Every structure is written in C-alpha cells, then in structure tokens.
Amino acid sequence: QAELDVAMPALQAAVKALDSLTKNDIVEVKAFKSPPLAVKVTMEGICIMLERKPDWDEAKKVLGDSQFLDKLKSYDKDNMKEAVIKKIQKYIVEPNMQIEVVTKVSSAAKGLCMWIHAMNVYHKVAKEVGPKREKVQKLTEQLNAANASLKEKQDALQAVMDKVQSLQEQCDATVAEKTK
C-alpha cells in the first residue's frame, strides 16, 4: 500500500490536469503547424501510449478525435503493454518532455505530459505491487480457510462441552437421587 501511495498522487494530479483541459486547449495544440519541440515530443508520447504512429500528423488525428480526453481518462492503466512502456521510456527521460519545460511552452501540453509521466510511474509501482497483492490475496484465502476450519473445530468442541455438561447434570441428579 505504501508503494501504491507513492504513485497515486501523481496519477491523481495527472487526472486533475486532464480534467482541466478544455476543447480550446486541444484546438490550441492541434493548431500548431510546426509545434515547439516540447509539444511535438509530448504528442509523440501520447501517440505511443495510444499505440499509434509517433509523428505530428498522427498526433493531429489523435487530437481531432472527439473522444480523445475520455480515452486518456479511461485508459486501462492496470494492463499497459510492456512494449508501450518500453517505447515511452526514451520520451520520459527526454529533456524536452519534462513537465517544467512543457509548462513554459504550452499549458495544454502540460496536462498531457503529466499524464504520460504519471502512467509511467503507476506502471512501475503496479509492477512491484501486483505480485504483492496476489500474495496478500492468497494468504487471505489461506487465513479464511484456517478460520473456517477453526470455527468447525470450535463448534465440535462446544457440542462435546454441551454433552459433558448434560452428562454432568445427569450424574449430579443421579448422585443426589442415590444420596436421598
């Protein structure tokens, strides 16, 4: 959970940045005939994440999609392909795709850049956390099975204790009768 807590603020910030983007922001980015390098690199990164050809012409098509922002918001972050993550790594370290650099060039591209970085961080953390979650789930199942078995044994013990109590009462009554 602690490792997941590291990724979640970045992911939430990226979603918030996407939420702040408007159609006008998308139009602004799309309107560049020759985009600044930071915008171009960011959009190539977006294309890679969406498994499209990473060039400016394809980026304009992606931006023209009326569902573009919805696709990013509903992106299946838990099932990212390793090939996509591998391709995006050279963009993550690219100086022109650092959030501070992109922010100076285009506020619209900033949100997209933040989203790419957040997806990368989330993937790295989820990759480490995934096996741990599975292990916790298996251990929880084992615990539940052990607790169920314990409950059965406790119920059986209670039945025996009730029987002993009944026999003790019967014995006491018999002894009292004998004494009388």
CSV table of C-alpha atoms in Angstrom, one decimal:
chain,number,residue,atom,x,y,z
A,1,GLN,CA,0.0,0.0,0.0
A,2,ALA,CA,2.9,2.4,0.8
A,3,GLU,CA,4.3,1.8,-2.6
A,4,LEU,CA,1.0,2.4,-4.2
A,5,ASP,CA,0.5,5.5,-2.2
A,6,VAL,CA,3.6,6.9,-4.0
A,7,ALA,CA,2.1,6.5,-7.4
A,8,MET,CA,-1.5,7.6,-6.6
A,9,PRO,CA,-0.7,11.4,-6.0
A,10,ALA,CA,1.0,11.6,-9.4
A,11,LEU,CA,-1.9,9.7,-11.0
A,12,GLN,CA,-4.5,11.9,-9.4
A,13,ALA,CA,-2.6,15.1,-10.4
A,14,ALA,CA,-2.5,13.8,-14.0
A,15,VAL,CA,-6.2,13.1,-14.0
A,16,LYS,CA,-6.8,16.6,-12.5
A,17,ALA,CA,-4.6,18.1,-15.2
A,18,LEU,CA,-6.7,16.2,-17.9
A,19,ASP,CA,-9.9,17.4,-16.2
A,20,SER,CA,-8.6,21.0,-16.5
A,21,LEU,CA,-8.0,20.7,-20.3
A,22,THR,CA,-10.7,22.1,-22.5
A,23,LYS,CA,-11.6,21.7,-26.1
A,24,ASN,CA,-9.9,25.0,-26.7
A,25,ASP,CA,-6.7,23.7,-25.2
A,26,ILE,CA,-6.8,20.7,-27.6
A,27,VAL,CA,-7.5,23.0,-30.5
A,28,GLU,CA,-4.6,25.2,-29.4
A,29,VAL,CA,-2.2,22.2,-29.6
A,30,LYS,CA,-3.7,20.9,-32.8
A,31,ALA,CA,-3.4,24.4,-34.4
A,32,PHE,CA,0.4,24.3,-34.4
A,33,LYS,CA,1.6,24.0,-38.0
A,34,SER,CA,5.2,23.5,-36.7
A,35,PRO,CA,4.9,22.7,-33.0
A,36,PRO,CA,7.5,23.6,-30.4
A,37,LEU,CA,9.8,20.7,-29.7
A,38,ALA,CA,8.3,20.1,-26.2
A,39,VAL,CA,4.8,19.9,-27.7
A,40,LYS,CA,5.9,17.7,-30.5
A,41,VAL,CA,7.7,15.3,-28.2
A,42,THR,CA,4.7,15.2,-25.7
A,43,MET,CA,2.3,14.4,-28.5
A,44,GLU,CA,4.6,11.6,-29.8
A,45,GLY,CA,4.5,10.2,-26.3
A,46,ILE,CA,0.7,10.4,-26.3
A,47,CYS,CA,0.6,8.6,-29.7
A,48,ILE,CA,2.9,5.8,-28.3
A,49,MET,CA,0.6,5.4,-25.2
A,50,LEU,CA,-2.4,5.1,-27.5
A,51,GLU,CA,-0.4,2.7,-29.7
A,52,ARG,CA,-0.4,5.0,-32.7
A,53,LYS,CA,2.4,6.1,-35.0
A,54,PRO,CA,4.5,8.7,-33.1
A,55,ASP,CA,4.6,11.7,-35.5
A,56,TRP,CA,2.9,15.1,-35.7
A,57,ASP,CA,0.4,14.1,-38.5
A,58,GLU,CA,-0.8,11.2,-36.4
A,59,ALA,CA,-0.9,13.4,-33.3
A,60,LYS,CA,-3.2,15.8,-35.1
A,61,LYS,CA,-5.5,12.9,-35.9
A,62,VAL,CA,-5.5,11.8,-32.3
A,63,LEU,CA,-6.2,15.3,-31.1
A,64,GLY,CA,-9.1,15.5,-33.7
A,65,ASP,CA,-10.8,12.5,-32.1
A,66,SER,CA,-13.9,13.8,-30.2
A,67,GLN,CA,-13.3,11.1,-27.5
A,68,PHE,CA,-9.6,12.0,-27.1
A,69,LEU,CA,-9.8,13.2,-23.5
A,70,ASP,CA,-12.2,10.4,-22.5
A,71,LYS,CA,-9.8,7.8,-23.9
A,72,LEU,CA,-7.0,9.2,-21.7
A,73,LYS,CA,-9.2,9.4,-18.6
A,74,SER,CA,-10.4,5.8,-19.1
A,75,TYR,CA,-7.0,4.5,-20.1
A,76,ASP,CA,-6.5,0.9,-18.9
A,77,LYS,CA,-3.6,1.7,-16.6
A,78,ASP,CA,-3.6,-1.7,-15.0
A,79,ASN,CA,-3.0,-3.5,-18.3
A,80,MET,CA,-0.4,-1.4,-20.1
A,81,LYS,CA,1.6,-3.4,-22.6
A,82,GLU,CA,5.3,-3.8,-21.8
A,83,ALA,CA,6.2,-2.8,-25.4
A,84,VAL,CA,4.4,0.5,-24.9
A,85,ILE,CA,6.2,1.2,-21.6
A,86,LYS,CA,9.5,0.2,-23.2
A,87,LYS,CA,9.0,2.7,-26.1
A,88,ILE,CA,7.8,5.5,-23.8
A,89,GLN,CA,11.0,5.3,-21.7
A,90,LYS,CA,13.1,7.3,-24.1
A,91,TYR,CA,10.4,10.1,-24.0
A,92,ILE,CA,10.3,10.0,-20.2
A,93,VAL,CA,14.0,11.0,-20.0
A,94,GLU,CA,13.8,13.4,-22.9
A,95,PRO,CA,14.8,16.9,-21.6
A,96,ASN,CA,12.1,18.5,-23.8
A,97,MET,CA,9.4,16.3,-22.2
A,98,GLN,CA,10.0,17.3,-18.6
A,99,ILE,CA,6.9,18.8,-17.1
A,100,GLU,CA,8.7,22.1,-16.3
A,101,VAL,CA,9.9,22.5,-19.9
A,102,VAL,CA,6.5,21.7,-21.4
A,103,THR,CA,4.7,24.1,-19.0
A,104,LYS,CA,6.8,27.0,-20.3
A,105,VAL,CA,5.8,26.2,-23.9
A,106,SER,CA,2.1,25.2,-23.6
A,107,SER,CA,-0.2,24.8,-20.7
A,108,ALA,CA,-2.4,22.5,-22.7
A,109,ALA,CA,0.5,20.1,-23.4
A,110,LYS,CA,1.5,20.3,-19.7
A,111,GLY,CA,-1.5,18.2,-18.7
A,112,LEU,CA,-0.8,15.6,-21.4
A,113,CYS,CA,2.9,15.5,-20.4
A,114,MET,CA,1.9,15.0,-16.7
A,115,TRP,CA,-0.4,12.2,-17.7
A,116,ILE,CA,2.3,10.3,-19.6
A,117,HIS,CA,4.7,10.6,-16.6
A,118,ALA,CA,2.0,9.5,-14.2
A,119,MET,CA,1.2,6.5,-16.3
A,120,ASN,CA,4.8,5.5,-16.3
A,121,VAL,CA,5.2,5.9,-12.5
A,122,TYR,CA,1.9,4.0,-12.0
A,123,HIS,CA,3.1,1.1,-14.2
A,124,LYS,CA,6.4,0.8,-12.3
A,125,VAL,CA,4.7,0.8,-8.9
A,126,ALA,CA,1.9,-1.5,-10.1
A,127,LYS,CA,4.5,-3.9,-11.5
A,128,GLU,CA,6.1,-4.2,-8.0
A,129,VAL,CA,2.8,-4.1,-6.1
A,130,GLY,CA,0.9,-6.6,-8.3
A,131,PRO,CA,2.8,-9.7,-7.1
A,132,LYS,CA,2.5,-8.5,-3.5
A,133,ARG,CA,-1.3,-8.0,-3.9
A,134,GLU,CA,-1.6,-11.6,-5.3
A,135,LYS,CA,0.5,-12.9,-2.3
A,136,VAL,CA,-1.8,-11.0,0.1
A,137,GLN,CA,-4.8,-12.4,-1.6
A,138,LYS,CA,-3.5,-16.0,-1.4
A,139,LEU,CA,-2.6,-15.5,2.3
A,140,THR,CA,-6.0,-14.0,3.0
A,141,GLU,CA,-7.6,-17.1,1.3
A,142,GLN,CA,-5.5,-19.4,3.5
A,143,LEU,CA,-6.4,-17.4,6.6
A,144,ASN,CA,-10.1,-17.6,5.7
A,145,ALA,CA,-9.8,-21.4,5.2
A,146,ALA,CA,-8.0,-21.7,8.5
A,147,ASN,CA,-10.6,-19.6,10.3
A,148,ALA,CA,-13.4,-21.7,8.8
A,149,SER,CA,-11.6,-24.9,10.0
A,150,LEU,CA,-11.1,-23.3,13.4
A,151,LYS,CA,-14.8,-22.4,13.5
A,152,GLU,CA,-15.8,-26.1,12.7
A,153,LYS,CA,-13.4,-27.3,15.5
A,154,GLN,CA,-14.8,-24.8,18.0
A,155,ASP,CA,-18.4,-25.8,17.1
A,156,ALA,CA,-17.5,-29.5,17.6
A,157,LEU,CA,-15.7,-28.7,20.9
A,158,GLN,CA,-18.8,-26.7,22.0
A,159,ALA,CA,-21.0,-29.7,21.1
A,160,VAL,CA,-18.7,-32.0,23.2
A,161,MET,CA,-18.7,-29.5,26.1
A,162,ASP,CA,-22.5,-29.3,26.0
A,163,LYS,CA,-22.7,-33.1,26.1
A,164,VAL,CA,-20.3,-33.2,29.0
A,165,GLN,CA,-22.4,-30.5,30.8
A,166,SER,CA,-25.5,-32.6,30.2
A,167,LEU,CA,-23.9,-35.8,31.4
A,168,GLN,CA,-22.5,-33.9,34.5
A,169,GLU,CA,-26.0,-32.6,35.3
A,170,GLN,CA,-27.4,-36.2,34.8
A,171,CYS,CA,-24.6,-37.6,37.1
A,172,ASP,CA,-25.3,-34.9,39.7
A,173,ALA,CA,-29.0,-35.7,39.6
A,174,THR,CA,-28.3,-39.4,39.9
A,175,VAL,CA,-25.9,-39.0,42.8
A,176,ALA,CA,-28.4,-36.7,44.5
A,177,GLU,CA,-31.1,-39.4,44.0
A,178,LYS,CA,-28.8,-42.1,45.4
A,179,THR,CA,-27.9,-40.0,48.4
A,180,LYS,CA,-31.6,-39.2,49.0
